[in-house]
Amino acid sequence: MRPRALSLVLCLFALTPLLVLAQQHQGSVPPGEIRGIARDTAGGALPGVSVEVRQAGALVQRTVSAPDGTFIIKGLKPGRYTIVLLLAGFAPEQREITLAAAHGSLEAFTM
């Protein structure tokens, strides 16, 4: 296989979990939910990532990413949250988001 074709195949393979997640939810995340995916810098899925949701410094919820790197947090009220991703061997990733009353949030993280 030529290098260019191989690069295209690898890129499509790396993006598949995010595309599936986006297609399943058709760009619309229900109110009170944060859905996301954790990937490494090469685009590979990161399973087993600890995902923490914090508000004003206090832990609100915690989950772990699935084998395809995806995660879902449900039951959140509208407001400002800090999402923290932790995995041994990777630098922590952190992001501030504002969750609206009308819809949830779809986030992609690279560690």
Short mmCIF file of N, CA, C and O in Angstrom, two decimals:
data_model
loop_
_atom_site.label_atom_id
_atom_site.label_comp_id
_atom_site.label_asym_id
_atom_site.label_seq_id
_atom_site.Cartn_x
_atom_site.Cartn_y
_atom_site.Cartn_z
N MET A 1 0.85 -1.18 0.00
CA MET A 1 0.00 0.00 0.00
C MET A 1 0.89 1.24 0.00
O MET A 1 1.87 1.30 0.72
N ARG A 2 0.54 2.21 -0.82
CA ARG A 2 1.34 3.44 -0.91
C ARG A 2 1.21 4.24 0.38
O ARG A 2 0.19 4.18 1.07
N PRO A 3 2.24 5.02 0.73
CA PRO A 3 2.22 5.80 1.97
C PRO A 3 1.02 6.75 2.09
O PRO A 3 0.44 6.88 3.15
N ARG A 4 0.63 7.36 0.99
CA ARG A 4 -0.50 8.31 1.04
C ARG A 4 -1.81 7.57 1.35
O ARG A 4 -2.60 8.02 2.15
N ALA A 5 -2.01 6.44 0.70
CA ALA A 5 -3.22 5.64 0.93
C ALA A 5 -3.22 5.10 2.35
O ALA A 5 -4.26 5.08 3.02
N LEU A 6 -2.06 4.66 2.84
CA LEU A 6 -1.97 4.16 4.21
C LEU A 6 -2.29 5.26 5.21
O LEU A 6 -3.01 5.03 6.18
N SER A 7 -1.81 6.46 4.97
CA SER A 7 -2.11 7.59 5.85
C SER A 7 -3.60 7.88 5.89
O SER A 7 -4.16 8.14 6.95
N LEU A 8 -4.25 7.82 4.74
CA LEU A 8 -5.69 8.06 4.67
C LEU A 8 -6.45 7.00 5.45
O LEU A 8 -7.36 7.31 6.23
N VAL A 9 -6.08 5.75 5.29
CA VAL A 9 -6.74 4.65 6.00
C VAL A 9 -6.56 4.82 7.50
O VAL A 9 -7.52 4.67 8.27
N LEU A 10 -5.35 5.12 7.95
CA LEU A 10 -5.09 5.31 9.38
C LEU A 10 -5.87 6.50 9.94
O LEU A 10 -6.40 6.44 11.05
N CYS A 11 -5.96 7.57 9.18
CA CYS A 11 -6.70 8.75 9.63
C CYS A 11 -8.18 8.42 9.78
O CYS A 11 -8.81 8.78 10.78
N LEU A 12 -8.75 7.72 8.81
CA LEU A 12 -10.16 7.33 8.89
C LEU A 12 -10.40 6.40 10.07
O LEU A 12 -11.40 6.53 10.78
N PHE A 13 -9.49 5.47 10.30
CA PHE A 13 -9.61 4.55 11.43
C PHE A 13 -9.59 5.32 12.75
O PHE A 13 -10.36 5.03 13.66
N ALA A 14 -8.70 6.31 12.87
CA ALA A 14 -8.58 7.09 14.11
C ALA A 14 -9.81 7.95 14.37
O ALA A 14 -10.18 8.18 15.52
N LEU A 15 -10.46 8.42 13.33
CA LEU A 15 -11.61 9.31 13.49
C LEU A 15 -12.94 8.57 13.63
O LEU A 15 -13.95 9.18 13.99
N THR A 16 -12.96 7.28 13.38
CA THR A 16 -14.21 6.52 13.40
C THR A 16 -15.01 6.66 14.69
O THR A 16 -16.21 6.92 14.64
N PRO A 17 -14.40 6.52 15.91
CA PRO A 17 -15.22 6.65 17.12
C PRO A 17 -15.92 8.01 17.24
O PRO A 17 -17.08 8.08 17.64
N LEU A 18 -15.23 9.09 16.88
CA LEU A 18 -15.85 10.41 16.96
C LEU A 18 -16.97 10.55 15.94
O LEU A 18 -18.03 11.10 16.23
N LEU A 19 -16.75 10.04 14.73
CA LEU A 19 -17.80 10.10 13.71
C LEU A 19 -19.02 9.29 14.12
O LEU A 19 -20.16 9.73 13.92
N VAL A 20 -18.81 8.13 14.71
CA VAL A 20 -19.93 7.30 15.18
C VAL A 20 -20.67 8.03 16.28
O VAL A 20 -21.90 8.09 16.28
N LEU A 21 -19.94 8.61 17.23
CA LEU A 21 -20.56 9.36 18.31
C LEU A 21 -21.38 10.52 17.77
O LEU A 21 -22.53 10.72 18.16
N ALA A 22 -20.83 11.27 16.84
CA ALA A 22 -21.55 12.40 16.27
C ALA A 22 -22.78 11.95 15.49
O ALA A 22 -23.83 12.58 15.56
N GLN A 23 -22.66 10.85 14.76
CA GLN A 23 -23.79 10.36 13.97
C GLN A 23 -24.90 9.85 14.88
O GLN A 23 -26.07 10.09 14.63
N GLN A 24 -24.54 9.13 15.94
CA GLN A 24 -25.54 8.60 16.85
C GLN A 24 -26.38 9.71 17.47
O GLN A 24 -27.56 9.54 17.71
N HIS A 25 -25.77 10.83 17.71
CA HIS A 25 -26.46 11.91 18.39
C HIS A 25 -26.81 13.05 17.44
O HIS A 25 -27.36 14.06 17.87
N GLN A 26 -26.48 12.89 16.19
CA GLN A 26 -26.79 13.84 15.14
C GLN A 26 -26.50 15.28 15.56
O GLN A 26 -27.26 16.19 15.27
N GLY A 27 -25.39 15.45 16.27
CA GLY A 27 -24.98 16.78 16.68
C GLY A 27 -25.81 17.36 17.80
O GLY A 27 -25.59 18.47 18.22
N SER A 28 -26.76 16.59 18.33
CA SER A 28 -27.63 17.09 19.39
C SER A 28 -27.45 16.24 20.63
O SER A 28 -27.68 15.04 20.61
N VAL A 29 -27.02 16.85 21.71
CA VAL A 29 -26.85 16.16 22.97
C VAL A 29 -27.98 16.61 23.89
O VAL A 29 -28.24 17.81 24.03
N PRO A 30 -28.67 15.66 24.53
CA PRO A 30 -29.79 16.03 25.41
C PRO A 30 -29.37 16.96 26.54
O PRO A 30 -28.21 16.93 26.99
N PRO A 31 -30.29 17.79 27.02
CA PRO A 31 -29.99 18.68 28.14
C PRO A 31 -29.45 17.89 29.34
O PRO A 31 -29.88 16.76 29.59
N GLY A 32 -28.51 18.46 30.04
CA GLY A 32 -27.97 17.83 31.24
C GLY A 32 -26.91 16.78 30.98
O GLY A 32 -26.49 16.10 31.91
N GLU A 33 -26.45 16.64 29.74
CA GLU A 33 -25.45 15.63 29.41
C GLU A 33 -24.20 16.24 28.81
O GLU A 33 -24.26 17.22 28.07
N ILE A 34 -23.08 15.60 29.13
CA ILE A 34 -21.81 15.89 28.46
C ILE A 34 -21.38 14.57 27.85
O ILE A 34 -21.27 13.56 28.56
N ARG A 35 -21.19 14.55 26.54
CA ARG A 35 -20.71 13.37 25.84
C ARG A 35 -19.39 13.73 25.20
O ARG A 35 -19.20 14.85 24.74
N GLY A 36 -18.48 12.77 25.19
CA GLY A 36 -17.19 13.09 24.62
C GLY A 36 -16.38 11.88 24.25
O GLY A 36 -16.82 10.74 24.39
N ILE A 37 -15.18 12.17 23.77
CA ILE A 37 -14.22 11.14 23.39
C ILE A 37 -12.83 11.60 23.81
O ILE A 37 -12.51 12.79 23.74
N ALA A 38 -12.04 10.63 24.27
CA ALA A 38 -10.65 10.89 24.65
C ALA A 38 -9.76 10.17 23.65
O ALA A 38 -9.94 8.97 23.40
N ARG A 39 -8.80 10.92 23.06
CA ARG A 39 -7.88 10.36 22.08
C ARG A 39 -6.46 10.75 22.42
O ARG A 39 -6.23 11.76 23.09
N ASP A 40 -5.51 9.96 21.91
CA ASP A 40 -4.11 10.34 22.05
C ASP A 40 -3.75 11.28 20.89
O ASP A 40 -4.57 11.55 20.02
N THR A 41 -2.52 11.77 20.89
CA THR A 41 -2.12 12.75 19.88
C THR A 41 -2.08 12.17 18.47
O THR A 41 -2.11 12.91 17.50
N ALA A 42 -2.05 10.84 18.36
CA ALA A 42 -2.08 10.19 17.04
C ALA A 42 -3.52 9.94 16.58
O ALA A 42 -3.73 9.43 15.48
N GLY A 43 -4.49 10.28 17.43
CA GLY A 43 -5.89 10.09 17.07
C GLY A 43 -6.49 8.79 17.55
O GLY A 43 -7.67 8.52 17.30
N GLY A 44 -5.70 7.97 18.24
CA GLY A 44 -6.21 6.70 18.75
C GLY A 44 -7.09 6.88 19.97
O GLY A 44 -6.89 7.79 20.78
N ALA A 45 -8.08 6.00 20.11
CA ALA A 45 -8.99 6.04 21.25
C ALA A 45 -8.23 5.72 22.54
O ALA A 45 -7.32 4.90 22.55
N LEU A 46 -8.62 6.38 23.63
CA LEU A 46 -8.03 6.13 24.94
C LEU A 46 -9.08 5.54 25.88
O LEU A 46 -9.91 6.27 26.43
N PRO A 47 -9.06 4.23 26.08
CA PRO A 47 -9.98 3.62 27.03
C PRO A 47 -9.47 3.79 28.46
O PRO A 47 -8.27 3.98 28.67
N GLY A 48 -10.36 3.74 29.42
CA GLY A 48 -9.97 3.77 30.83
C GLY A 48 -9.56 5.13 31.36
O GLY A 48 -8.98 5.21 32.44
N VAL A 49 -9.88 6.19 30.65
CA VAL A 49 -9.56 7.54 31.12
C VAL A 49 -10.55 7.93 32.21
O VAL A 49 -11.76 7.77 32.05
N SER A 50 -10.05 8.41 33.34
CA SER A 50 -10.91 8.92 34.40
C SER A 50 -11.39 10.31 33.98
O SER A 50 -10.59 11.19 33.68
N VAL A 51 -12.71 10.48 33.92
CA VAL A 51 -13.31 11.75 33.51
C VAL A 51 -14.03 12.33 34.73
O VAL A 51 -14.97 11.72 35.24
N GLU A 52 -13.56 13.47 35.20
CA GLU A 52 -14.17 14.12 36.35
C GLU A 52 -14.88 15.39 35.91
O GLU A 52 -14.38 16.15 35.10
N VAL A 53 -16.05 15.61 36.48
CA VAL A 53 -16.80 16.84 36.26
C VAL A 53 -16.79 17.59 37.58
O VAL A 53 -17.24 17.07 38.61
N ARG A 54 -16.27 18.82 37.55
CA ARG A 54 -16.17 19.63 38.76
C ARG A 54 -16.93 20.94 38.56
O ARG A 54 -17.02 21.46 37.46
N GLN A 55 -17.46 21.44 39.68
CA GLN A 55 -18.14 22.73 39.67
C GLN A 55 -17.69 23.47 40.91
O GLN A 55 -17.83 22.94 42.03
N ALA A 56 -17.13 24.65 40.72
CA ALA A 56 -16.59 25.45 41.81
C ALA A 56 -15.60 24.64 42.64
O ALA A 56 -15.57 24.71 43.87
N GLY A 57 -14.79 23.80 41.96
CA GLY A 57 -13.75 23.02 42.62
C GLY A 57 -14.21 21.71 43.22
O GLY A 57 -13.39 20.87 43.57
N ALA A 58 -15.51 21.52 43.37
CA ALA A 58 -16.04 20.29 43.99
C ALA A 58 -16.36 19.24 42.92
O ALA A 58 -16.90 19.57 41.86
N LEU A 59 -16.04 17.99 43.23
CA LEU A 59 -16.35 16.90 42.32
C LEU A 59 -17.86 16.69 42.26
O LEU A 59 -18.51 16.52 43.28
N VAL A 60 -18.42 16.72 41.05
CA VAL A 60 -19.85 16.54 40.84
C VAL A 60 -20.14 15.10 40.39
O VAL A 60 -21.03 14.44 40.90
N GLN A 61 -19.37 14.62 39.41
CA GLN A 61 -19.51 13.27 38.89
C GLN A 61 -18.18 12.78 38.36
O GLN A 61 -17.31 13.58 38.02
N ARG A 62 -18.08 11.44 38.27
CA ARG A 62 -16.88 10.83 37.71
C ARG A 62 -17.31 9.61 36.91
O ARG A 62 -18.23 8.89 37.29
N THR A 63 -16.62 9.36 35.79
CA THR A 63 -16.85 8.17 34.98
C THR A 63 -15.53 7.76 34.36
O THR A 63 -14.50 8.42 34.57
N VAL A 64 -15.55 6.67 33.60
CA VAL A 64 -14.36 6.17 32.91
C VAL A 64 -14.71 5.98 31.44
O VAL A 64 -15.79 5.48 31.12
N SER A 65 -13.80 6.36 30.57
CA SER A 65 -14.06 6.21 29.13
C SER A 65 -14.12 4.74 28.73
O SER A 65 -13.44 3.89 29.28
N ALA A 66 -14.98 4.46 27.74
CA ALA A 66 -15.21 3.11 27.22
C ALA A 66 -14.02 2.66 26.36
O ALA A 66 -13.13 3.46 26.07
N PRO A 67 -14.02 1.40 25.91
CA PRO A 67 -12.93 0.92 25.05
C PRO A 67 -12.71 1.75 23.79
O PRO A 67 -11.59 1.83 23.28
N ASP A 68 -13.76 2.42 23.28
CA ASP A 68 -13.60 3.27 22.10
C ASP A 68 -13.27 4.72 22.46
O ASP A 68 -13.25 5.60 21.61
N GLY A 69 -13.00 4.98 23.75
CA GLY A 69 -12.62 6.31 24.21
C GLY A 69 -13.77 7.24 24.53
O GLY A 69 -13.56 8.35 24.99
N THR A 70 -15.01 6.80 24.30
CA THR A 70 -16.17 7.68 24.54
C THR A 70 -16.61 7.65 25.99
O THR A 70 -16.35 6.68 26.72
N PHE A 71 -17.29 8.71 26.40
CA PHE A 71 -17.86 8.77 27.74
C PHE A 71 -19.13 9.61 27.72
O PHE A 71 -19.33 10.44 26.82
N ILE A 72 -19.99 9.37 28.71
CA ILE A 72 -21.23 10.13 28.86
C ILE A 72 -21.42 10.45 30.34
O ILE A 72 -21.31 9.57 31.19
N ILE A 73 -21.71 11.71 30.62
CA ILE A 73 -22.07 12.16 31.96
C ILE A 73 -23.51 12.67 31.87
O ILE A 73 -23.80 13.51 31.01
N LYS A 74 -24.39 12.17 32.73
CA LYS A 74 -25.81 12.57 32.69
C LYS A 74 -26.22 13.23 34.00
O LYS A 74 -25.56 13.08 35.01
N GLY A 75 -27.36 13.90 33.93
CA GLY A 75 -27.98 14.45 35.14
C GLY A 75 -27.38 15.75 35.66
O GLY A 75 -27.50 16.05 36.84
N LEU A 76 -26.76 16.52 34.78
CA LEU A 76 -26.16 17.79 35.20
C LEU A 76 -27.15 18.95 35.02
O LEU A 76 -27.96 18.95 34.10
N LYS A 77 -27.05 19.91 35.90
CA LYS A 77 -27.87 21.12 35.78
C LYS A 77 -27.12 22.13 34.92
O LYS A 77 -25.89 22.08 34.81
N PRO A 78 -27.84 23.06 34.30
CA PRO A 78 -27.16 24.11 33.53
C PRO A 78 -26.16 24.85 34.42
O PRO A 78 -26.40 25.05 35.61
N GLY A 79 -25.04 25.22 33.83
CA GLY A 79 -24.03 25.97 34.58
C GLY A 79 -22.65 25.76 34.01
O GLY A 79 -22.46 25.13 32.98
N ARG A 80 -21.68 26.29 34.73
CA ARG A 80 -20.28 26.23 34.31
C ARG A 80 -19.61 25.05 35.01
O ARG A 80 -19.73 24.89 36.23
N TYR A 81 -18.88 24.24 34.24
CA TYR A 81 -18.21 23.06 34.76
C TYR A 81 -16.77 22.99 34.26
O TYR A 81 -16.45 23.54 33.21
N THR A 82 -15.94 22.30 35.03
CA THR A 82 -14.58 21.98 34.60
C THR A 82 -14.53 20.48 34.37
O THR A 82 -14.90 19.70 35.26
N ILE A 83 -14.11 20.07 33.19
CA ILE A 83 -13.97 18.67 32.85
C ILE A 83 -12.47 18.34 32.94
O ILE A 83 -11.65 19.02 32.32
N VAL A 84 -12.12 17.31 33.71
CA VAL A 84 -10.73 16.92 33.90
C VAL A 84 -10.58 15.46 33.48
O VAL A 84 -11.33 14.60 33.95
N LEU A 85 -9.63 15.19 32.57
CA LEU A 85 -9.35 13.83 32.13
C LEU A 85 -7.98 13.42 32.66
O LEU A 85 -7.01 14.18 32.53
N LEU A 86 -7.92 12.22 33.25
CA LEU A 86 -6.70 11.72 33.86
C LEU A 86 -6.44 10.29 33.39
O LEU A 86 -7.35 9.45 33.39
N LEU A 87 -5.20 10.02 32.99
CA LEU A 87 -4.78 8.67 32.61
C LEU A 87 -3.28 8.55 32.86
O LEU A 87 -2.51 9.43 32.43
N ALA A 88 -2.87 7.48 33.52
CA ALA A 88 -1.46 7.26 33.81
C ALA A 88 -0.65 7.30 32.52
O ALA A 88 -1.05 6.73 31.50
N GLY A 89 0.47 8.01 32.56
CA GLY A 89 1.35 8.12 31.40
C GLY A 89 1.01 9.28 30.47
O GLY A 89 1.69 9.51 29.49
N PHE A 90 -0.07 10.01 30.77
CA PHE A 90 -0.50 11.16 29.96
C PHE A 90 -0.64 12.39 30.86
O PHE A 90 -1.01 12.28 32.02
N ALA A 91 -0.36 13.54 30.27
CA ALA A 91 -0.59 14.79 31.00
C ALA A 91 -2.10 14.99 31.16
O ALA A 91 -2.87 14.70 30.24
N PRO A 92 -2.55 15.45 32.34
CA PRO A 92 -3.98 15.71 32.53
C PRO A 92 -4.49 16.73 31.52
O PRO A 92 -3.76 17.63 31.10
N GLU A 93 -5.72 16.57 31.12
CA GLU A 93 -6.36 17.51 30.19
C GLU A 93 -7.54 18.13 30.92
O GLU A 93 -8.30 17.43 31.59
N GLN A 94 -7.70 19.43 30.80
CA GLN A 94 -8.76 20.14 31.53
C GLN A 94 -9.42 21.16 30.61
O GLN A 94 -8.75 21.80 29.81
N ARG A 95 -10.75 21.30 30.75
CA ARG A 95 -11.48 22.25 29.92
C ARG A 95 -12.67 22.80 30.70
O ARG A 95 -13.36 22.07 31.37
N GLU A 96 -12.88 24.11 30.56
CA GLU A 96 -14.06 24.77 31.13
C GLU A 96 -15.16 24.76 30.08
O GLU A 96 -14.92 25.09 28.93
N ILE A 97 -16.37 24.37 30.48
CA ILE A 97 -17.51 24.43 29.57
C ILE A 97 -18.70 25.04 30.30
O ILE A 97 -18.78 25.01 31.52
N THR A 98 -19.61 25.60 29.52
CA THR A 98 -20.88 26.08 30.06
C THR A 98 -21.98 25.22 29.47
O THR A 98 -22.13 25.14 28.26
N LEU A 99 -22.72 24.56 30.35
CA LEU A 99 -23.80 23.68 29.94
C LEU A 99 -25.09 24.50 29.91
O LEU A 99 -25.50 25.05 30.92
N ALA A 100 -25.70 24.59 28.73
CA ALA A 100 -26.94 25.36 28.55
C ALA A 100 -28.15 24.53 28.99
O ALA A 100 -28.09 23.32 29.05
N ALA A 101 -29.25 25.20 29.24
CA ALA A 101 -30.49 24.52 29.63
C ALA A 101 -31.12 23.80 28.45
O ALA A 101 -31.78 22.78 28.63
N ALA A 102 -30.92 24.30 27.24
CA ALA A 102 -31.59 23.76 26.05
C ALA A 102 -30.93 22.51 25.47
O ALA A 102 -31.58 21.72 24.79
N HIS A 103 -29.62 22.32 25.72
CA HIS A 103 -28.91 21.19 25.13
C HIS A 103 -27.66 20.88 25.93
O HIS A 103 -27.17 21.71 26.70
N GLY A 104 -27.13 19.68 25.72
CA GLY A 104 -25.90 19.27 26.36
C GLY A 104 -24.69 19.71 25.56
O GLY A 104 -24.77 20.61 24.73
N SER A 105 -23.57 19.03 25.81
CA SER A 105 -22.32 19.41 25.17
C SER A 105 -21.61 18.17 24.63
O SER A 105 -21.57 17.13 25.29
N LEU A 106 -21.02 18.28 23.44
CA LEU A 106 -20.23 17.23 22.82
C LEU A 106 -18.79 17.72 22.77
O LEU A 106 -18.50 18.76 22.17
N GLU A 107 -17.89 17.00 23.42
CA GLU A 107 -16.49 17.44 23.55
C GLU A 107 -15.53 16.37 23.06
O GLU A 107 -15.74 15.19 23.28
N ALA A 108 -14.45 16.80 22.43
CA ALA A 108 -13.37 15.89 22.01
C ALA A 108 -12.08 16.35 22.71
O ALA A 108 -11.75 17.53 22.67
N PHE A 109 -11.40 15.42 23.37
CA PHE A 109 -10.19 15.72 24.11
C PHE A 109 -9.01 14.96 23.52
O PHE A 109 -9.14 13.80 23.14
N THR A 110 -7.88 15.63 23.44
CA THR A 110 -6.63 14.98 23.01
C THR A 110 -5.65 15.06 24.17
O THR A 110 -5.42 16.13 24.72
N MET A 111 -5.09 13.92 24.50
CA MET A 111 -4.15 13.84 25.64
C MET A 111 -2.76 13.48 25.13
O MET A 111 -2.61 12.87 24.12
#
